[in-house]
Amino acid sequence: MATLARLQARSLTVGNEYYFRNSIVDPFRNKENDAAVKIQSWFRGCQVRAYIRHLHRTVTIIQKWWRSFLGRKQYQLTVQVARYTIMMNLYSAMAVRIQRRWRGYRVRKYVFNYYYFKEYLRVVSETNDAIRKALEEFAEMKEREEKKANLDREEEKRDYQARKMHYLLSTKQIPGIYNSPFRKEPDPWELQLQKAKPLTHHRPKVKQKDSTSLTDWLACTSTRSFPRSEILPPINRKKCQGPFRGITEVLKQRYKPLEPTLRVAEPINELKLAREELRRKEWLRNVNDNMFLPFSSYHKNKKYLPSMHLSSKYSPTSHKEQFRSENPKKWICDKDFQTVLPSFELFSKYGKLYSKAGQIV
């Protein structure tokens, strides 16, 4: 019982001590827990940072190898492009050199070859002579054909005129107008009238009337519904005798076009146009438009450019005599060239012409 009493007396003290101890243990427990969490977080941070450094080193190695591979590939491509550019420049230079040599040879051989041009001009001259000869023969042949055609037309015209005037032929009782008894020989027209036959005129044909039936005439469906009288035959009139002219010649004389006078046909500014034409022809004949001034200092500072034939290393031949030689057989006419009239002579000539034209009008 005493023990129970002691325990009861000490129960309050034990409870307070128990509460005090538990209240002191909780802060220590929290403090230790926080320390353990901090140690774990530090260790885990060190572990993660070490792993990240390992990953960084590994990635750096991978990137280094990959970039080195790409650099080697780019360098190889750059070397290939540079080699291709060098080869193309070399080939272009070689091609330019070959082209320069070939073009120089071609120009010297064919383009500016004096002897080649000389042979070419000779062949052209021979061809022109042959063509001119052929054209002259063709013109002569055409002229002969034209003369023959004109003679044939004249003969046909005389034959037609003789047939037309056949009634003027002489008879045994009455001599014709071309067979005068006062002449020793008859006129050639008399012989022509004897050979010719008289001209006969063809009568116009009469058109036959269209045959229409009775039913068409009663129904009024035909163009000739009503009967018409027959067409009368032409009157045979006797042609007037005498040397009358043909209707074509009469009409040609009647409707002959007007012939304007010289004042109307020629323009007023004929002298001005003639001067412009003369100035244009003189300009076409000029090889160089620069005026030559012999007593001036304009040509002193001008550099002399010799011709290729004289400046070449090949010795020139005496070709001037060949070009200056004359061949009278090829001349068109025997007359010399006429000089161009000066402006005052041309003006006086045209002034006289206009004065004469005014007097005529």
Short mmCIF file of C-alpha atoms in Angstrom, two decimals:
data_model
loop_
_atom_site.label_atom_id
_atom_site.label_comp_id
_atom_site.label_asym_id
_atom_site.label_seq_id
_atom_site.Cartn_x
_atom_site.Cartn_y
_atom_site.Cartn_z
CA MET A 1 0.00 0.00 0.00
CA ALA A 2 2.88 2.25 0.81
CA THR A 3 4.36 1.70 -2.59
CA LEU A 4 1.08 2.58 -4.20
CA ALA A 5 0.91 5.73 -2.13
CA ARG A 6 4.42 6.67 -3.15
CA LEU A 7 3.62 6.07 -6.75
CA GLN A 8 0.49 8.17 -6.50
CA ALA A 9 2.49 10.95 -4.85
CA ARG A 10 5.08 10.80 -7.56
CA SER A 11 2.57 10.58 -10.53
CA LEU A 12 2.29 14.33 -10.93
CA THR A 13 6.05 14.69 -10.91
CA VAL A 14 6.47 11.90 -13.49
CA GLY A 15 3.82 13.44 -15.75
CA ASN A 16 5.49 16.85 -15.66
CA GLU A 17 8.89 15.31 -16.30
CA TYR A 18 7.48 13.24 -19.15
CA TYR A 19 5.88 16.31 -20.72
CA PHE A 20 9.06 18.31 -20.21
CA ARG A 21 11.23 15.67 -21.80
CA ASN A 22 8.87 15.22 -24.74
CA SER A 23 8.74 18.97 -25.30
CA ILE A 24 12.55 19.13 -25.34
CA VAL A 25 12.98 16.11 -27.68
CA ASP A 26 10.76 17.47 -30.49
CA PRO A 27 12.96 20.54 -31.30
CA PHE A 28 16.06 18.33 -31.24
CA ARG A 29 14.35 15.86 -33.51
CA ASN A 30 13.33 18.60 -35.96
CA LYS A 31 16.82 20.05 -35.88
CA GLU A 32 18.40 16.69 -36.63
CA ASN A 33 15.85 16.08 -39.40
CA ASP A 34 16.69 19.44 -40.99
CA ALA A 35 20.40 18.67 -40.76
CA ALA A 36 19.89 15.26 -42.38
CA VAL A 37 17.80 16.85 -45.20
CA LYS A 38 20.51 19.46 -45.80
CA ILE A 39 23.22 16.81 -45.93
CA GLN A 40 21.18 14.71 -48.34
CA SER A 41 20.39 17.71 -50.58
CA TRP A 42 24.07 18.72 -50.69
CA PHE A 43 25.19 15.18 -51.52
CA ARG A 44 22.52 14.74 -54.16
CA GLY A 45 23.42 18.17 -55.64
CA CYS A 46 27.07 17.14 -55.82
CA GLN A 47 26.08 13.86 -57.42
CA VAL A 48 23.82 15.59 -60.03
CA ARG A 49 26.46 18.23 -60.81
CA ALA A 50 29.08 15.54 -61.30
CA TYR A 51 26.73 13.70 -63.67
CA ILE A 52 25.97 16.90 -65.59
CA ARG A 53 29.72 17.60 -65.91
CA HIS A 54 30.15 14.09 -67.23
CA LEU A 55 27.35 14.67 -69.75
CA HIS A 56 28.91 18.00 -70.77
CA ARG A 57 32.28 16.39 -71.39
CA THR A 58 30.64 13.59 -73.37
CA VAL A 59 28.57 16.04 -75.50
CA THR A 60 31.65 18.21 -76.08
CA ILE A 61 33.58 15.18 -77.35
CA ILE A 62 30.68 14.22 -79.65
CA GLN A 63 30.37 17.79 -80.99
CA LYS A 64 34.13 18.02 -81.50
CA TRP A 65 34.21 14.85 -83.59
CA TRP A 66 31.12 15.84 -85.59
CA ARG A 67 32.37 19.36 -86.27
CA SER A 68 35.75 18.02 -87.29
CA PHE A 69 33.99 15.67 -89.74
CA LEU A 70 31.95 18.55 -91.19
CA GLY A 71 35.08 20.73 -91.41
CA ARG A 72 36.98 18.02 -93.29
CA LYS A 73 34.04 17.60 -95.70
CA GLN A 74 33.81 21.39 -96.26
CA TYR A 75 37.56 21.61 -96.77
CA GLN A 76 37.48 18.79 -99.31
CA LEU A 77 34.63 20.54 -101.16
CA THR A 78 36.52 23.86 -101.09
CA VAL A 79 39.63 22.15 -102.43
CA GLN A 80 37.61 20.53 -105.24
CA VAL A 81 35.98 23.88 -106.17
CA ALA A 82 39.35 25.61 -106.15
CA ARG A 83 40.86 22.85 -108.32
CA TYR A 84 37.92 23.06 -110.75
CA THR A 85 38.23 26.87 -110.92
CA ILE A 86 41.98 26.65 -111.58
CA MET A 87 41.44 24.02 -114.30
CA MET A 88 38.66 26.05 -115.94
CA ASN A 89 40.81 29.20 -115.92
CA LEU A 90 43.66 27.22 -117.43
CA TYR A 91 41.41 25.71 -120.10
CA SER A 92 39.91 29.14 -120.87
CA ALA A 93 43.37 30.66 -121.21
CA MET A 94 44.45 27.80 -123.49
CA ALA A 95 41.24 28.14 -125.55
CA VAL A 96 41.76 31.91 -125.87
CA ARG A 97 45.32 31.31 -127.00
CA ILE A 98 44.23 28.73 -129.57
CA GLN A 99 41.42 30.99 -130.81
CA ARG A 100 43.84 33.93 -131.05
CA ARG A 101 46.30 31.92 -133.09
CA TRP A 102 43.58 30.51 -135.35
CA ARG A 103 41.83 33.85 -135.90
CA GLY A 104 45.11 35.56 -136.65
CA TYR A 105 45.97 32.86 -139.17
CA ARG A 106 42.48 33.05 -140.71
CA VAL A 107 42.56 36.84 -140.99
CA ARG A 108 46.04 36.79 -142.51
CA LYS A 109 45.13 33.92 -144.82
CA TYR A 110 41.63 34.80 -146.04
CA VAL A 111 40.36 38.17 -144.82
CA PHE A 112 43.25 40.57 -145.48
CA ASN A 113 45.03 38.57 -148.13
CA TYR A 114 46.00 40.93 -150.95
CA TYR A 115 46.64 38.21 -153.52
CA TYR A 116 43.39 36.47 -152.64
CA PHE A 117 41.48 39.73 -153.15
CA LYS A 118 43.32 40.31 -156.40
CA GLU A 119 42.32 36.87 -157.68
CA TYR A 120 38.77 37.43 -156.47
CA LEU A 121 38.54 40.74 -158.34
CA ARG A 122 39.90 39.09 -161.47
CA VAL A 123 37.27 36.33 -161.28
CA VAL A 124 34.55 38.92 -160.65
CA SER A 125 35.73 40.94 -163.66
CA GLU A 126 35.69 37.86 -165.89
CA THR A 127 32.23 36.90 -164.62
CA ASN A 128 30.98 40.43 -165.24
CA ASP A 129 32.38 40.36 -168.76
CA ALA A 130 30.67 37.03 -169.44
CA ILE A 131 27.37 38.25 -167.99
CA ARG A 132 27.62 41.52 -169.93
CA LYS A 133 28.28 39.61 -173.13
CA ALA A 134 25.32 37.30 -172.46
CA LEU A 135 23.09 40.29 -171.70
CA GLU A 136 24.18 42.02 -174.89
CA GLU A 137 23.40 38.90 -176.91
CA PHE A 138 20.04 38.61 -175.16
CA ALA A 139 19.30 42.29 -175.84
CA GLU A 140 20.22 41.83 -179.52
CA MET A 141 17.99 38.76 -179.73
CA LYS A 142 15.12 40.66 -178.09
CA GLU A 143 15.68 43.59 -180.46
CA ARG A 144 15.57 41.26 -183.46
CA GLU A 145 12.41 39.63 -182.15
CA GLU A 146 10.85 43.05 -181.57
CA LYS A 147 11.78 44.21 -185.05
CA LYS A 148 10.36 41.01 -186.51
CA ALA A 149 7.15 41.42 -184.51
CA ASN A 150 6.86 45.05 -185.63
CA LEU A 151 7.38 44.02 -189.25
CA ASP A 152 4.73 41.31 -188.86
CA ARG A 153 2.29 43.80 -187.35
CA GLU A 154 2.99 46.30 -190.11
CA GLU A 155 2.49 43.59 -192.70
CA GLU A 156 -0.80 42.52 -191.10
CA LYS A 157 -1.90 46.15 -190.92
CA ARG A 158 -1.06 46.71 -194.61
CA ASP A 159 -2.82 43.48 -195.54
CA TYR A 160 -5.93 44.51 -193.60
CA GLN A 161 -5.83 47.99 -195.17
CA ALA A 162 -5.47 46.43 -198.62
CA ARG A 163 -8.43 44.11 -197.99
CA LYS A 164 -10.40 47.07 -196.70
CA MET A 165 -9.59 49.19 -199.80
CA HIS A 166 -9.94 46.34 -202.29
CA TYR A 167 -12.66 48.27 -204.12
CA LEU A 168 -9.93 50.70 -205.33
CA LEU A 169 -8.39 47.98 -207.48
CA SER A 170 -7.99 48.79 -211.16
CA THR A 171 -10.19 47.14 -213.77
CA LYS A 172 -9.88 46.78 -217.53
CA GLN A 173 -12.18 49.73 -218.20
CA ILE A 174 -11.35 52.06 -215.25
CA PRO A 175 -7.86 52.40 -213.74
CA GLY A 176 -7.62 52.73 -209.97
CA ILE A 177 -6.27 55.67 -207.98
CA TYR A 178 -2.99 53.80 -207.39
CA ASN A 179 -2.58 52.98 -211.12
CA SER A 180 -2.34 56.39 -212.70
CA PRO A 181 -1.77 56.44 -216.48
CA PHE A 182 0.67 59.28 -215.99
CA ARG A 183 3.10 57.08 -214.05
CA LYS A 184 5.60 54.73 -215.59
CA GLU A 185 5.06 52.01 -213.00
CA PRO A 186 2.06 51.32 -210.78
CA ASP A 187 2.13 52.18 -207.11
CA PRO A 188 3.16 49.36 -204.71
CA TRP A 189 -0.32 49.60 -203.19
CA GLU A 190 -1.74 48.48 -206.53
CA LEU A 191 0.27 45.26 -206.31
CA GLN A 192 -0.79 44.88 -202.69
CA LEU A 193 -4.46 45.25 -203.69
CA GLN A 194 -4.03 42.65 -206.41
CA LYS A 195 -2.65 40.11 -203.90
CA ALA A 196 -5.23 40.82 -201.17
CA LYS A 197 -8.73 39.42 -200.93
CA PRO A 198 -11.75 41.65 -200.36
CA LEU A 199 -12.83 42.09 -196.75
CA THR A 200 -16.16 40.44 -195.95
CA HIS A 201 -18.32 41.48 -193.03
CA HIS A 202 -20.03 38.80 -190.98
CA ARG A 203 -23.72 39.28 -190.45
CA PRO A 204 -24.95 39.01 -186.89
CA LYS A 205 -26.77 35.81 -186.05
CA VAL A 206 -30.47 36.07 -185.29
CA LYS A 207 -31.46 34.61 -181.95
CA GLN A 208 -34.20 32.02 -182.12
CA LYS A 209 -37.35 32.67 -180.17
CA ASP A 210 -37.90 30.55 -177.10
CA SER A 211 -40.61 27.93 -177.65
CA THR A 212 -43.34 28.14 -175.04
CA SER A 213 -46.23 25.73 -174.62
CA LEU A 214 -49.90 26.73 -174.65
CA THR A 215 -50.40 25.83 -170.97
CA ASP A 216 -47.50 28.08 -169.90
CA TRP A 217 -48.89 30.91 -172.03
CA LEU A 218 -52.40 30.52 -170.52
CA ALA A 219 -51.04 30.24 -166.95
CA CYS A 220 -48.78 33.30 -167.48
CA THR A 221 -45.77 31.40 -166.03
CA SER A 222 -43.42 31.96 -168.94
CA THR A 223 -41.33 35.02 -169.68
CA ARG A 224 -43.00 35.20 -173.09
CA SER A 225 -46.61 34.91 -171.93
CA PHE A 226 -47.80 37.10 -174.76
CA PRO A 227 -46.87 36.43 -178.37
CA ARG A 228 -44.35 38.78 -179.91
CA SER A 229 -43.46 39.53 -183.48
CA GLU A 230 -40.43 37.88 -184.97
CA ILE A 231 -37.15 39.76 -185.01
CA LEU A 232 -36.64 41.44 -188.34
CA PRO A 233 -33.51 40.55 -190.31
CA PRO A 234 -30.78 43.21 -190.47
CA ILE A 235 -30.84 45.68 -193.31
CA ASN A 236 -28.07 45.02 -195.79
CA ARG A 237 -26.72 48.48 -196.19
CA LYS A 238 -23.99 49.12 -198.65
CA LYS A 239 -20.82 50.29 -196.98
CA CYS A 240 -19.60 53.75 -197.85
CA GLN A 241 -16.73 53.71 -200.29
CA GLY A 242 -13.57 55.63 -199.71
CA PRO A 243 -10.34 55.54 -197.69
CA PHE A 244 -12.06 56.12 -194.33
CA ARG A 245 -10.14 55.63 -191.10
CA GLY A 246 -11.00 52.90 -188.63
CA ILE A 247 -13.16 53.53 -185.58
CA THR A 248 -10.29 52.81 -183.19
CA GLU A 249 -8.08 55.42 -184.79
CA VAL A 250 -10.91 57.96 -184.74
CA LEU A 251 -11.64 57.31 -181.06
CA LYS A 252 -7.94 57.48 -180.23
CA GLN A 253 -7.69 60.85 -181.94
CA ARG A 254 -10.89 62.07 -180.27
CA TYR A 255 -9.94 61.03 -176.73
CA LYS A 256 -6.30 61.93 -177.00
CA PRO A 257 -4.90 63.00 -173.58
CA LEU A 258 -3.86 66.57 -173.01
CA GLU A 259 -0.21 67.43 -173.45
CA PRO A 260 0.73 70.03 -170.83
CA THR A 261 3.14 72.81 -171.70
CA LEU A 262 6.67 72.99 -170.37
CA ARG A 263 5.67 75.54 -167.73
CA VAL A 264 2.95 73.24 -166.36
CA ALA A 265 4.88 69.96 -166.71
CA GLU A 266 8.07 71.15 -164.99
CA PRO A 267 8.01 72.26 -161.32
CA ILE A 268 8.86 75.81 -160.31
CA ASN A 269 11.83 74.81 -158.14
CA GLU A 270 13.55 72.76 -160.85
CA LEU A 271 16.82 74.70 -160.43
CA LYS A 272 16.86 74.09 -156.67
CA LEU A 273 16.18 70.37 -157.13
CA ALA A 274 18.95 70.14 -159.77
CA ARG A 275 21.41 71.78 -157.37
CA GLU A 276 20.45 69.39 -154.55
CA GLU A 277 20.84 66.38 -156.85
CA LEU A 278 24.26 67.64 -157.99
CA ARG A 279 25.33 68.19 -154.35
CA ARG A 280 24.12 64.68 -153.41
CA LYS A 281 26.06 63.08 -156.26
CA GLU A 282 29.22 64.97 -155.26
CA TRP A 283 28.78 63.80 -151.65
CA LEU A 284 28.40 60.18 -152.79
CA ARG A 285 31.63 60.35 -154.81
CA ASN A 286 33.64 61.67 -151.84
CA VAL A 287 35.70 58.98 -150.09
CA ASN A 288 36.51 61.19 -147.08
CA ASP A 289 34.30 63.99 -145.77
CA ASN A 290 37.18 65.84 -144.09
CA MET A 291 38.31 68.84 -146.07
CA PHE A 292 41.99 68.76 -147.09
CA LEU A 293 43.79 71.92 -146.00
CA PRO A 294 47.31 71.89 -147.53
CA PHE A 295 48.57 75.18 -145.98
CA SER A 296 47.23 74.65 -142.46
CA SER A 297 48.71 72.99 -139.38
CA TYR A 298 45.74 70.71 -138.89
CA HIS A 299 47.48 67.64 -140.32
CA LYS A 300 50.85 68.16 -138.68
CA ASN A 301 50.09 66.42 -135.39
CA LYS A 302 48.11 63.63 -137.03
CA LYS A 303 49.84 60.27 -136.83
CA TYR A 304 50.53 58.57 -140.12
CA LEU A 305 49.00 55.07 -140.34
CA PRO A 306 50.69 53.04 -143.06
CA SER A 307 48.73 50.37 -144.90
CA MET A 308 49.06 46.71 -143.92
CA HIS A 309 50.56 45.81 -147.29
CA LEU A 310 53.40 48.33 -146.89
CA SER A 311 53.98 47.68 -143.17
CA SER A 312 54.17 43.88 -143.47
CA LYS A 313 57.45 42.00 -143.46
CA TYR A 314 56.71 40.47 -146.85
CA SER A 315 58.18 42.28 -149.82
CA PRO A 316 55.46 44.06 -151.89
CA THR A 317 55.28 43.39 -155.59
CA SER A 318 54.81 45.96 -158.33
CA HIS A 319 51.04 45.65 -158.51
CA LYS A 320 50.34 49.33 -159.17
CA GLU A 321 51.11 48.99 -162.85
CA GLN A 322 48.57 46.18 -163.16
CA PHE A 323 45.81 48.29 -161.58
CA ARG A 324 46.77 51.41 -163.57
CA SER A 325 46.91 49.62 -166.90
CA GLU A 326 44.27 50.59 -169.46
CA ASN A 327 42.36 48.31 -171.78
CA PRO A 328 40.65 50.28 -174.57
CA LYS A 329 38.66 47.18 -175.62
CA LYS A 330 36.61 47.34 -172.41
CA TRP A 331 35.69 51.01 -172.79
CA ILE A 332 32.01 51.74 -173.23
CA CYS A 333 32.54 54.74 -175.53
CA ASP A 334 35.44 56.65 -177.06
CA LYS A 335 34.49 59.98 -175.48
CA ASP A 336 36.31 61.39 -172.46
CA PHE A 337 34.60 62.05 -169.17
CA GLN A 338 32.76 65.37 -169.08
CA THR A 339 33.48 67.68 -166.19
CA VAL A 340 30.67 68.88 -163.95
CA LEU A 341 29.49 72.41 -164.74
CA PRO A 342 30.06 75.03 -162.02
CA SER A 343 27.12 76.50 -160.20
CA PHE A 344 27.04 79.80 -162.17
CA GLU A 345 27.21 77.96 -165.54
CA LEU A 346 24.46 75.60 -164.40
CA PHE A 347 22.34 78.57 -163.30
CA SER A 348 22.86 80.37 -166.64
CA LYS A 349 22.03 77.18 -168.55
CA TYR A 350 18.79 76.55 -166.66
CA GLY A 351 17.91 80.29 -166.83
CA LYS A 352 18.16 80.23 -170.62
CA LEU A 353 16.07 77.05 -170.71
CA TYR A 354 13.33 78.63 -168.58
CA SER A 355 13.38 81.83 -170.65
CA LYS A 356 12.94 79.79 -173.85
CA ALA A 357 10.15 77.76 -172.24
CA GLY A 358 8.37 80.98 -171.25
CA GLN A 359 8.63 82.32 -174.79
CA ILE A 360 7.22 79.06 -176.20
CA VAL A 361 4.28 79.07 -173.79
#
